[in-house]
Short mmCIF file of N, CA and C in Angstrom, two decimals:
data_model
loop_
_atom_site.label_atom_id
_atom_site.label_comp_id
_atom_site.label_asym_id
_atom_site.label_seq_id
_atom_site.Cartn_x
_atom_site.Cartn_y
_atom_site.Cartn_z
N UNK A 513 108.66 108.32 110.22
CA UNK A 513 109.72 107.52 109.64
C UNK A 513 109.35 106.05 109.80
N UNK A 514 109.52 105.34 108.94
CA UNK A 514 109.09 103.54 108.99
C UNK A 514 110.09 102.84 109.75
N UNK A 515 109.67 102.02 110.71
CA UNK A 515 109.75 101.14 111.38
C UNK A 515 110.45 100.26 111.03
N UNK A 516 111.79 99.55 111.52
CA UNK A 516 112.06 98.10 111.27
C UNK A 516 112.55 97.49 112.18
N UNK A 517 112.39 95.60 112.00
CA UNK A 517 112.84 94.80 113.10
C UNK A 517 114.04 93.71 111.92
N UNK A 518 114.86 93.93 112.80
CA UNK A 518 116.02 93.09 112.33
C UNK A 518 116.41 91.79 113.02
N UNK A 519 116.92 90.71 112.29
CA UNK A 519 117.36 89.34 112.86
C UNK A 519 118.69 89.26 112.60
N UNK A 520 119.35 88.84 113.43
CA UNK A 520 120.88 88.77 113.34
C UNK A 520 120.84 87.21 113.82
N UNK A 521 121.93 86.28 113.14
CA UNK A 521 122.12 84.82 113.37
C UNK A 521 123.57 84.94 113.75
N UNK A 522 123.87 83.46 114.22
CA UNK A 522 125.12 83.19 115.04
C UNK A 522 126.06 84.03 116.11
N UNK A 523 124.99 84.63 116.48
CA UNK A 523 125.18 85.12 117.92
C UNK A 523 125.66 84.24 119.22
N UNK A 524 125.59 83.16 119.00
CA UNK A 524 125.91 81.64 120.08
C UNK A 524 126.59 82.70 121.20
N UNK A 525 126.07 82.52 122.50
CA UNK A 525 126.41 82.85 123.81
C UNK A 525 126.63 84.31 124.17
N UNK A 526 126.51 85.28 123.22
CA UNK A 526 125.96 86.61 123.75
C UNK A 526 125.22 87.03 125.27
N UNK A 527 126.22 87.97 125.23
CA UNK A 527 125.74 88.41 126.74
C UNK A 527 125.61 89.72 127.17
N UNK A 528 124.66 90.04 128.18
CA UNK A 528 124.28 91.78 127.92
C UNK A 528 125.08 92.79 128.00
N UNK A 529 126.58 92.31 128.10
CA UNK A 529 127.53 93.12 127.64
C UNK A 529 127.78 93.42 126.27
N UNK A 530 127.88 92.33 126.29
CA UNK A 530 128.38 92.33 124.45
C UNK A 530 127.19 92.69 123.81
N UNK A 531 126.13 92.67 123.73
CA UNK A 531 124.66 93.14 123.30
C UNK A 531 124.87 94.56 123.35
N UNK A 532 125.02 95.03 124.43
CA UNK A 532 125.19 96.53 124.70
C UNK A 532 126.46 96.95 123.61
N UNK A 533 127.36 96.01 123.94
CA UNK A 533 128.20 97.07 122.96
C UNK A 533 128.26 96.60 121.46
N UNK A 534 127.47 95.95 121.01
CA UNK A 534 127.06 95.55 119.36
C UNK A 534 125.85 96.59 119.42
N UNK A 535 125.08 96.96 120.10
CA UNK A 535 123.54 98.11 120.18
C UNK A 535 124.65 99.29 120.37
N UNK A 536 125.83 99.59 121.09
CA UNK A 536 126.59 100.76 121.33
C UNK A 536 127.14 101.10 119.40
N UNK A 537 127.30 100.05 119.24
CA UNK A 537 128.28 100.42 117.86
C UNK A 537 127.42 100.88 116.84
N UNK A 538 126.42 100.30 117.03
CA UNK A 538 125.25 101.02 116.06
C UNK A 538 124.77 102.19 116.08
N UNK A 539 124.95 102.88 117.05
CA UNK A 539 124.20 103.99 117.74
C UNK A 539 125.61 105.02 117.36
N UNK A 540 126.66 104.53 117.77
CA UNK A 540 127.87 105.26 117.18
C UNK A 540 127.71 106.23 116.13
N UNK A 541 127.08 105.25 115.11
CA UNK A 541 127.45 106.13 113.37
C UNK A 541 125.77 105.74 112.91
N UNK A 542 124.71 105.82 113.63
CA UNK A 542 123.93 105.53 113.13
C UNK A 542 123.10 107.06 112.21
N UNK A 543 123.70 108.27 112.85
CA UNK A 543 122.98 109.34 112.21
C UNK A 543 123.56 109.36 110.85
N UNK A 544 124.72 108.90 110.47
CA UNK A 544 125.18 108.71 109.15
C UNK A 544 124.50 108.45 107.84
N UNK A 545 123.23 107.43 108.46
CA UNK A 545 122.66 107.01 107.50
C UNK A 545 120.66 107.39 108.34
N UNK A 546 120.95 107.90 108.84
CA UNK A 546 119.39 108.83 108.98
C UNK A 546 118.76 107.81 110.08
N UNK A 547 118.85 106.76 110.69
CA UNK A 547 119.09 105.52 111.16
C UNK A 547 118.69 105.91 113.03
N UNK A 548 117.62 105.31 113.24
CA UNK A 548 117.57 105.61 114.78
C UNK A 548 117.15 104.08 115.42
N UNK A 549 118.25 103.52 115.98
CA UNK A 549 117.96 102.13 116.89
C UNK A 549 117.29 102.74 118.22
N UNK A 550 116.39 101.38 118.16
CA UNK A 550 115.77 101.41 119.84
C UNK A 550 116.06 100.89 120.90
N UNK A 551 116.09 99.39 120.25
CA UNK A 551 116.40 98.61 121.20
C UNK A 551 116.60 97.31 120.60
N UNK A 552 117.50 96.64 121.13
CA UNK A 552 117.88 95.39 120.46
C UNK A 552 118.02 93.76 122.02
N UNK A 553 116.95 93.25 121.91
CA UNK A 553 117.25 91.66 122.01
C UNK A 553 118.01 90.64 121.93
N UNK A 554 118.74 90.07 122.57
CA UNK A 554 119.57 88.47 122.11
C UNK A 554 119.21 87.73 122.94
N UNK A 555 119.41 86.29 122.31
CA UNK A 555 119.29 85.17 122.95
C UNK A 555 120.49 84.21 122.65
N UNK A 556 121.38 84.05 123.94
CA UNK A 556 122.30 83.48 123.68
C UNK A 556 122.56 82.09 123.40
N UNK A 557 121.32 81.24 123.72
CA UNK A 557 121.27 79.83 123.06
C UNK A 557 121.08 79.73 121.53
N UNK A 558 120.25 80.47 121.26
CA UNK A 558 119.55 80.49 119.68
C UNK A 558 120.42 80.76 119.14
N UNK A 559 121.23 81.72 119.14
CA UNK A 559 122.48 83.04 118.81
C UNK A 559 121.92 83.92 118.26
N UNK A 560 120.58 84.07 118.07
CA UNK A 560 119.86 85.49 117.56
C UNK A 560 119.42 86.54 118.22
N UNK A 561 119.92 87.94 117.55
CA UNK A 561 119.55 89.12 118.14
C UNK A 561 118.92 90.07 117.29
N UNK A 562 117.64 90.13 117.40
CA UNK A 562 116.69 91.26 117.28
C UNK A 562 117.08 92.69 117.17
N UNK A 563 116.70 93.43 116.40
CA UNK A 563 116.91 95.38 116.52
C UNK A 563 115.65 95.77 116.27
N UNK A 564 115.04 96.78 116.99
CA UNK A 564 114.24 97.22 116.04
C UNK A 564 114.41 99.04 116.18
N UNK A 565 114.16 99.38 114.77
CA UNK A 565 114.74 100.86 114.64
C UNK A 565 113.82 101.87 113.70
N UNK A 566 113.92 102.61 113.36
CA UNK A 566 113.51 103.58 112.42
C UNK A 566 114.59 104.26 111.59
N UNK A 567 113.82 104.20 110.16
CA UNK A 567 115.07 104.54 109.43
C UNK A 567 114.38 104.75 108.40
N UNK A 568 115.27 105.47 106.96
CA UNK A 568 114.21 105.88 105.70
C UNK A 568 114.42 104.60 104.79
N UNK A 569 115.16 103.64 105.09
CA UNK A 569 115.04 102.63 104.55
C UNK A 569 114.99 101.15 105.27
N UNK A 570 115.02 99.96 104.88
CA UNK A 570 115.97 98.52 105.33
C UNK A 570 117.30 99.01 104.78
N UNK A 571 117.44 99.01 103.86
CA UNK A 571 118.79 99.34 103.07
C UNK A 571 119.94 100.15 103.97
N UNK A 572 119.54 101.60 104.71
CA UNK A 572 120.44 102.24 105.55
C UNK A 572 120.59 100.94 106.82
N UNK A 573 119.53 100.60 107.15
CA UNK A 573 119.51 100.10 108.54
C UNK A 573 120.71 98.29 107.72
N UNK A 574 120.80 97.83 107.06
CA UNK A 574 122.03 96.88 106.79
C UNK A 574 123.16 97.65 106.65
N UNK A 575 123.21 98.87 105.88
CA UNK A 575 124.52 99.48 105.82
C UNK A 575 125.45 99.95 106.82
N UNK A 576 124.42 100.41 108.25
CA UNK A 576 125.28 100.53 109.67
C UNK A 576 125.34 99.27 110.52
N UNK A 577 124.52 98.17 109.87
CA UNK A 577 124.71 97.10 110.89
C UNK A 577 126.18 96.57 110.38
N UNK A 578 126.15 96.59 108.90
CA UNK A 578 127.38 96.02 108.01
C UNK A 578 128.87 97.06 108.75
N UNK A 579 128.81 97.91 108.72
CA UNK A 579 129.62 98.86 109.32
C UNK A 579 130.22 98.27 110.84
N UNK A 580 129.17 97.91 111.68
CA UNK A 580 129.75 98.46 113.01
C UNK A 580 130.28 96.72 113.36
N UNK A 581 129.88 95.40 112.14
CA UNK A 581 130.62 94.48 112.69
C UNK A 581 129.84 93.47 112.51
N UNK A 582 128.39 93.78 112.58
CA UNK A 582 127.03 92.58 113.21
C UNK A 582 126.41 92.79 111.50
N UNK A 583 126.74 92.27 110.27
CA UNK A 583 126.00 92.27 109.31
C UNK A 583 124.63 91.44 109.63
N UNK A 584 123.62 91.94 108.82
CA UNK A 584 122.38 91.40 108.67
C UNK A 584 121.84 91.18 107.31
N UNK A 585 120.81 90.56 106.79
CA UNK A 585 120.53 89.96 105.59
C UNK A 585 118.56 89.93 105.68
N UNK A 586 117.93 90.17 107.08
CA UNK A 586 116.97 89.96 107.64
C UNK A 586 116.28 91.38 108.27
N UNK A 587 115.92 91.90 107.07
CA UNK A 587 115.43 93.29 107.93
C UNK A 587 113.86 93.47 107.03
N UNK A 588 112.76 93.67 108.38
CA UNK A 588 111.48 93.36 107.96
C UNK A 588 111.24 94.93 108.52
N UNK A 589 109.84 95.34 107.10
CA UNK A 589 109.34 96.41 108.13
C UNK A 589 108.62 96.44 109.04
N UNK A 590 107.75 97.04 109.98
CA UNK A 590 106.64 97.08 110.78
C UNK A 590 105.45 98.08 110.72
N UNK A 591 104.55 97.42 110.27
CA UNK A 591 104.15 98.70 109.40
C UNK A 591 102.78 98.87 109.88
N UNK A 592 102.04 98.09 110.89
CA UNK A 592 101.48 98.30 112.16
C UNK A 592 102.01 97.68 113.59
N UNK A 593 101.73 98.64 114.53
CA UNK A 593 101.51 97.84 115.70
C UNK A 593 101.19 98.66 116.98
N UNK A 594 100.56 97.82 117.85
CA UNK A 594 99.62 98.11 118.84
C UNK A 594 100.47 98.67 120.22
#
């Protein structure tokens, strides 16, 4: 299944609670759309938070981010890595 890494903006002051439960909400309804998160990153100065997941599309992987609250606009594939 292909690989993707996602960018999420205006995150301002995120914290590994709230990370956990924006990565919890995804994981919620993510079999819905065939959709498997791994693990997701934030940085609470920047306000950006990272996902990266597997899924049969980008397309599913915006449709559960759009869902659980945290829309995205920024979803790249990965299509090597070491």
């Amino acid at each position: 299944m292909p690989k993707f890494m996602d960018v999420h903006h205006g995150m301002h002051g995120i914290t590994p609670e709230a990370l956990r439960a924006a990565h919890q909400a995804d994981l919620d309804i993510q079999a819905d759309e065939g959709v498997d998160f791994q693990k997701a990153w934030g940085d609470p100065d920047s306000g950006m938070v990272w996902c990266v997941s597997e899924a049969p599309s980008a397309e599913a992987v915006k449709r559960i981010h759009e869902r659980s609250g945290h829309p995205t606009t920024e979803v790249y594939p990965v299509p090597v890595e070491a």
